[in-house]
PDB file of C-alpha atoms in Angstrom:
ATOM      1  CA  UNK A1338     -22.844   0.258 -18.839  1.00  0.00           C
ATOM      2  CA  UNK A1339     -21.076   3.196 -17.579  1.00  0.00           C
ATOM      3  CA  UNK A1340     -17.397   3.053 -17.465  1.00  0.00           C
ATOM      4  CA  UNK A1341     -14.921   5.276 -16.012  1.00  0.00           C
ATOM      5  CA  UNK A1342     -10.974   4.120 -17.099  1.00  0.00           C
ATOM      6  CA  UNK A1343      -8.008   5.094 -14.520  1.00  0.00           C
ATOM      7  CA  UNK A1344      -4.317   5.170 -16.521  1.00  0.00           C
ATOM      8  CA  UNK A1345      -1.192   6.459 -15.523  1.00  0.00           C
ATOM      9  CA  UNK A1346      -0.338   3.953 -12.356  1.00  0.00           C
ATOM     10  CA  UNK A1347       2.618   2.392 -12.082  1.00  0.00           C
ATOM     11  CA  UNK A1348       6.280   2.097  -9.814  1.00  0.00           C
ATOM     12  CA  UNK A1349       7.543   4.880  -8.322  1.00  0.00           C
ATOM     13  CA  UNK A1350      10.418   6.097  -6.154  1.00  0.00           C
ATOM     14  CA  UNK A1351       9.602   7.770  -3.012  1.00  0.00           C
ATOM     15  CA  UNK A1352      10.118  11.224  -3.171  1.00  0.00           C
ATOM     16  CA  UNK A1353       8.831  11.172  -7.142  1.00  0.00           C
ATOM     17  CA  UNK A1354       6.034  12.090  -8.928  1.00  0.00           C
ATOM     18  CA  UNK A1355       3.145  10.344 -10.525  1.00  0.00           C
ATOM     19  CA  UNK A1356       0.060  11.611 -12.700  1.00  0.00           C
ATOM     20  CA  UNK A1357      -2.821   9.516 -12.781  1.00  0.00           C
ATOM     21  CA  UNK A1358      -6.040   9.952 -15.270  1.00  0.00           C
ATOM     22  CA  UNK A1359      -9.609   9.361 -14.765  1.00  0.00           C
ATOM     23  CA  UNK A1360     -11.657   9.493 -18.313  1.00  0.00           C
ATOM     24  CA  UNK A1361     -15.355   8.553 -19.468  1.00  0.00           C
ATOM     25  CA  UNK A1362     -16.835   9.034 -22.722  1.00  0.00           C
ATOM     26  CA  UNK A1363     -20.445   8.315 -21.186  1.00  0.00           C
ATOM     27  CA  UNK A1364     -20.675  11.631 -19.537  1.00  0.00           C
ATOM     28  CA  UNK A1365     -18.936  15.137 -18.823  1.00  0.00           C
ATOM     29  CA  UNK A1366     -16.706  15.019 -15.932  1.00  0.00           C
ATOM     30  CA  UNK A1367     -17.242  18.727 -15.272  1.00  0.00           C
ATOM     31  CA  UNK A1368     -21.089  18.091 -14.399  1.00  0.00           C
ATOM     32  CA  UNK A1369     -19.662  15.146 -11.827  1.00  0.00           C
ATOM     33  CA  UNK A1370     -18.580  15.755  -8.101  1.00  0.00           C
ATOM     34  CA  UNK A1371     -15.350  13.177  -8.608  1.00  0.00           C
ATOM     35  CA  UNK A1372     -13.009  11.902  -6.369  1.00  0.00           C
ATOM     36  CA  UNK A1373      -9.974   9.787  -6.379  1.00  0.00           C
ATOM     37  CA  UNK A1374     -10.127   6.986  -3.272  1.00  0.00           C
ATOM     38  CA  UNK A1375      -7.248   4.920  -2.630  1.00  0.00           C
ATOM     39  CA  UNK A1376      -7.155   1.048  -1.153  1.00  0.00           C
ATOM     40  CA  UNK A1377      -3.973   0.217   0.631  1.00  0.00           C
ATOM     41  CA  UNK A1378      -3.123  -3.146   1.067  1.00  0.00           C
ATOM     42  CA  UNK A1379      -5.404  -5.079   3.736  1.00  0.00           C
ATOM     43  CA  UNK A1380      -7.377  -1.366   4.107  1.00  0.00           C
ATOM     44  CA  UNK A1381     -10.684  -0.271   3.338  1.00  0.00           C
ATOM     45  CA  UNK A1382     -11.165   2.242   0.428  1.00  0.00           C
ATOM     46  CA  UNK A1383     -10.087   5.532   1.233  1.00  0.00           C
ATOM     47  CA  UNK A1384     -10.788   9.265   0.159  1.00  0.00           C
ATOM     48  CA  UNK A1385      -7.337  11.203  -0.798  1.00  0.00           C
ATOM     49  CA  UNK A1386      -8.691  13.979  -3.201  1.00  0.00           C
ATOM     50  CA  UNK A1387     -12.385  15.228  -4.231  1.00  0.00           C
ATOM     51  CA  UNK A1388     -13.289  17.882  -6.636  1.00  0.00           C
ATOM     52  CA  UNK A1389     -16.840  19.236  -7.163  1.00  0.00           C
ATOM     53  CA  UNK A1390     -19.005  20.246  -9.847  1.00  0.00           C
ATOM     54  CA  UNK A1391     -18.142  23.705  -9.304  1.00  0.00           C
ATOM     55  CA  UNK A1392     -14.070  22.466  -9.198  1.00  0.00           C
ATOM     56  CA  UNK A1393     -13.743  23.759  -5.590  1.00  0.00           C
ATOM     57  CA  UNK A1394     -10.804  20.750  -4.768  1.00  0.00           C
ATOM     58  CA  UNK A1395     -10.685  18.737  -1.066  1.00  0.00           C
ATOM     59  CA  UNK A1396      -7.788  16.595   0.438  1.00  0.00           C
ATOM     60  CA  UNK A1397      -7.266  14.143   2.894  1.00  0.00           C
ATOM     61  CA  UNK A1398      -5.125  15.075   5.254  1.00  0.00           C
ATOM     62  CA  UNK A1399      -2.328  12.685   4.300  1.00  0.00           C
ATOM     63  CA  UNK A1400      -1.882  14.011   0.968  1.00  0.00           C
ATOM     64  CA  UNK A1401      -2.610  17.635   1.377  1.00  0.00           C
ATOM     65  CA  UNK A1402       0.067  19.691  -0.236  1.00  0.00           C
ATOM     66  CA  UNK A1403       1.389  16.820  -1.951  1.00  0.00           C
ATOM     67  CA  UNK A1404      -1.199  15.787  -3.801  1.00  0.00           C
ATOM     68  CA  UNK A1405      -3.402  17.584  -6.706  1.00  0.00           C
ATOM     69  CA  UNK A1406      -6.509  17.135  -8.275  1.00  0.00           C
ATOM     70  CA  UNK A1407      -7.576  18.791 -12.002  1.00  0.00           C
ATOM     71  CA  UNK A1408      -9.848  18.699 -14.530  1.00  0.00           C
ATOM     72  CA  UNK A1409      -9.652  18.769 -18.247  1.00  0.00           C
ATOM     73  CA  UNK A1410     -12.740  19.871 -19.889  1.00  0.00           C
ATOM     74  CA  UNK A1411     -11.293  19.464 -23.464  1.00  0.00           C
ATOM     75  CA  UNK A1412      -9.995  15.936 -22.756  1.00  0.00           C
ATOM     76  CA  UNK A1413     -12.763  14.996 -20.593  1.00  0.00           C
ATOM     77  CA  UNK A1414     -10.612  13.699 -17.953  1.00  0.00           C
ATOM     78  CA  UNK A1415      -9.910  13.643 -14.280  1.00  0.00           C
ATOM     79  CA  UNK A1416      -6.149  14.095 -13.170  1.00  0.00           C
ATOM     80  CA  UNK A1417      -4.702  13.489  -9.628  1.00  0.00           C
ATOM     81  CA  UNK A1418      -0.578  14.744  -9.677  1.00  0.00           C
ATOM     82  CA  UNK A1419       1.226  13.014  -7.029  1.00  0.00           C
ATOM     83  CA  UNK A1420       4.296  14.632  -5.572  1.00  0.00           C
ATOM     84  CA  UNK A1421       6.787  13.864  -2.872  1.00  0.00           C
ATOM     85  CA  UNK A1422       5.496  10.359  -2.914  1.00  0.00           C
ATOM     86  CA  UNK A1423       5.850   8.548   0.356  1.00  0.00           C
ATOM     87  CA  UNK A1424       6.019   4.520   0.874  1.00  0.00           C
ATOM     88  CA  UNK A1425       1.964   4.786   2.648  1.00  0.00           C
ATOM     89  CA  UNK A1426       0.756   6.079  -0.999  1.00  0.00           C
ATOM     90  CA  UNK A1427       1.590   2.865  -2.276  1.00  0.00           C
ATOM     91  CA  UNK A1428      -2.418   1.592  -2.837  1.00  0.00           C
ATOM     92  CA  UNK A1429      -4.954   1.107  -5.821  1.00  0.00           C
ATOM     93  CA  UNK A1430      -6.382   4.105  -6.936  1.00  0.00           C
ATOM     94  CA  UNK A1431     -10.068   4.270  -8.066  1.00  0.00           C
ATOM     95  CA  UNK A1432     -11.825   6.899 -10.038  1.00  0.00           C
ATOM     96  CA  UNK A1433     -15.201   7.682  -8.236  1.00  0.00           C
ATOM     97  CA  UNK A1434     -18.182  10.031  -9.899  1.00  0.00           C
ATOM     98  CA  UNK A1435     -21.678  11.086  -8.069  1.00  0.00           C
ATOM     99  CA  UNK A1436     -24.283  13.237  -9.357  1.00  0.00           C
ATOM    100  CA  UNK A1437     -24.173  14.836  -5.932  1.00  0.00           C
ATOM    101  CA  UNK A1438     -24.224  18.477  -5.860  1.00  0.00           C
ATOM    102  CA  UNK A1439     -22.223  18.246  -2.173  1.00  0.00           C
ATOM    103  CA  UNK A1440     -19.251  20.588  -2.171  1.00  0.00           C
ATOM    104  CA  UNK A1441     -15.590  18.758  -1.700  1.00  0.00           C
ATOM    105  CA  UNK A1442     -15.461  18.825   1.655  1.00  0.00           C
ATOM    106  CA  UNK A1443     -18.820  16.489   1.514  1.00  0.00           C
ATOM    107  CA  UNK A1444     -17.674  14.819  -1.435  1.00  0.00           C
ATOM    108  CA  UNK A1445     -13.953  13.395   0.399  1.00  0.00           C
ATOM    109  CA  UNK A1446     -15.046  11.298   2.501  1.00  0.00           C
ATOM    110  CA  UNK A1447     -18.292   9.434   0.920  1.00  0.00           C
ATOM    111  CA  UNK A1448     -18.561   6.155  -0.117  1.00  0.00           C
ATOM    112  CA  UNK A1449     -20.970   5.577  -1.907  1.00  0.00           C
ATOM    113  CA  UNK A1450     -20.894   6.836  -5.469  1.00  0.00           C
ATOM    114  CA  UNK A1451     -22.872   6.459  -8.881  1.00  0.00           C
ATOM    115  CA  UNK A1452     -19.575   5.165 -10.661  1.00  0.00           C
ATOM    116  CA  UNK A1453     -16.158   3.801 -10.003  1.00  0.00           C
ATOM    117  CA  UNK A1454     -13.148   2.681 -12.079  1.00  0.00           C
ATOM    118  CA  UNK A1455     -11.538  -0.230 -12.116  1.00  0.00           C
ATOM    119  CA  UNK A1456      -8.690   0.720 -10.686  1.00  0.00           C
ATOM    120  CA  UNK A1457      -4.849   1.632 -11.109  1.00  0.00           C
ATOM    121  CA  UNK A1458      -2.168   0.597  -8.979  1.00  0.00           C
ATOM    122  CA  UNK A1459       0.711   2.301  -7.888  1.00  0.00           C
ATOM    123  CA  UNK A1460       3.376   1.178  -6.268  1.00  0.00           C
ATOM    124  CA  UNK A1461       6.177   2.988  -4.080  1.00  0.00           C
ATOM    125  CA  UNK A1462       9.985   1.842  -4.403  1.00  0.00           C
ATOM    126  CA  UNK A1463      13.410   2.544  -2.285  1.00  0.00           C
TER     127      UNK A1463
END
């Protein structure tokens, strides 16, 4: 069973900042093309942020310049930094990693991947 854990949801105001993680210890994160896709409520699954296996990063449109995604080798883990957060980022986020070699501008909008988190919600107050 391969598991990757999201942490770091949670409430936030708008105009704040959030960090969520992404971690595994079943595999390296650098050697994954991994993405963070977000469900609003009532919405299908959504691509916000996609990083490759060369870390060349890719954002949707609605969070470009707000949003940013990292990687950790040392700590194994994924990282998406959410700033300026608006009410229509209020969603679940999921952790999603593919053995695709597809840059991230092929990686953002797939959906179909080898693994996905559970999920971590955030929510957007005020």
């Amino acid at each position: 069973q391969v598991q990757l854990m999201e942490s770091g949801g949670g409430s936030v105001q708008a105009g704040g900042s959030l960090r969520l993680s992404c971690t595994t210890s079943e595999f390296i994160i650098n050697n994954y093309g991994m993405s963070w896709v977000r469900q609003r409520p009532g919405q299908e699954r959504d691509g916000v942020a996609s990083i490759s296996k060369r870390g060349v990063a890719a954002y949707a449109t609605s969070v470009r310049g707000r949003f940013v995604i990292s990687r950790d080798a040392a700590k194994n883990t994924l990282y998406l930094q959410m700033n300026n957060v608006i009410p229509e980022d209020m969603a679940m986020y999921y952790c999603a990693a593919t053995t695709s070699d597809d840059s991230a501008y092929y990686l953002l909008p797939r959906t179909e991947y080898n693994y996905w988190g559970r999920g971590t919600q955030v929510t957007v107050s005020s």
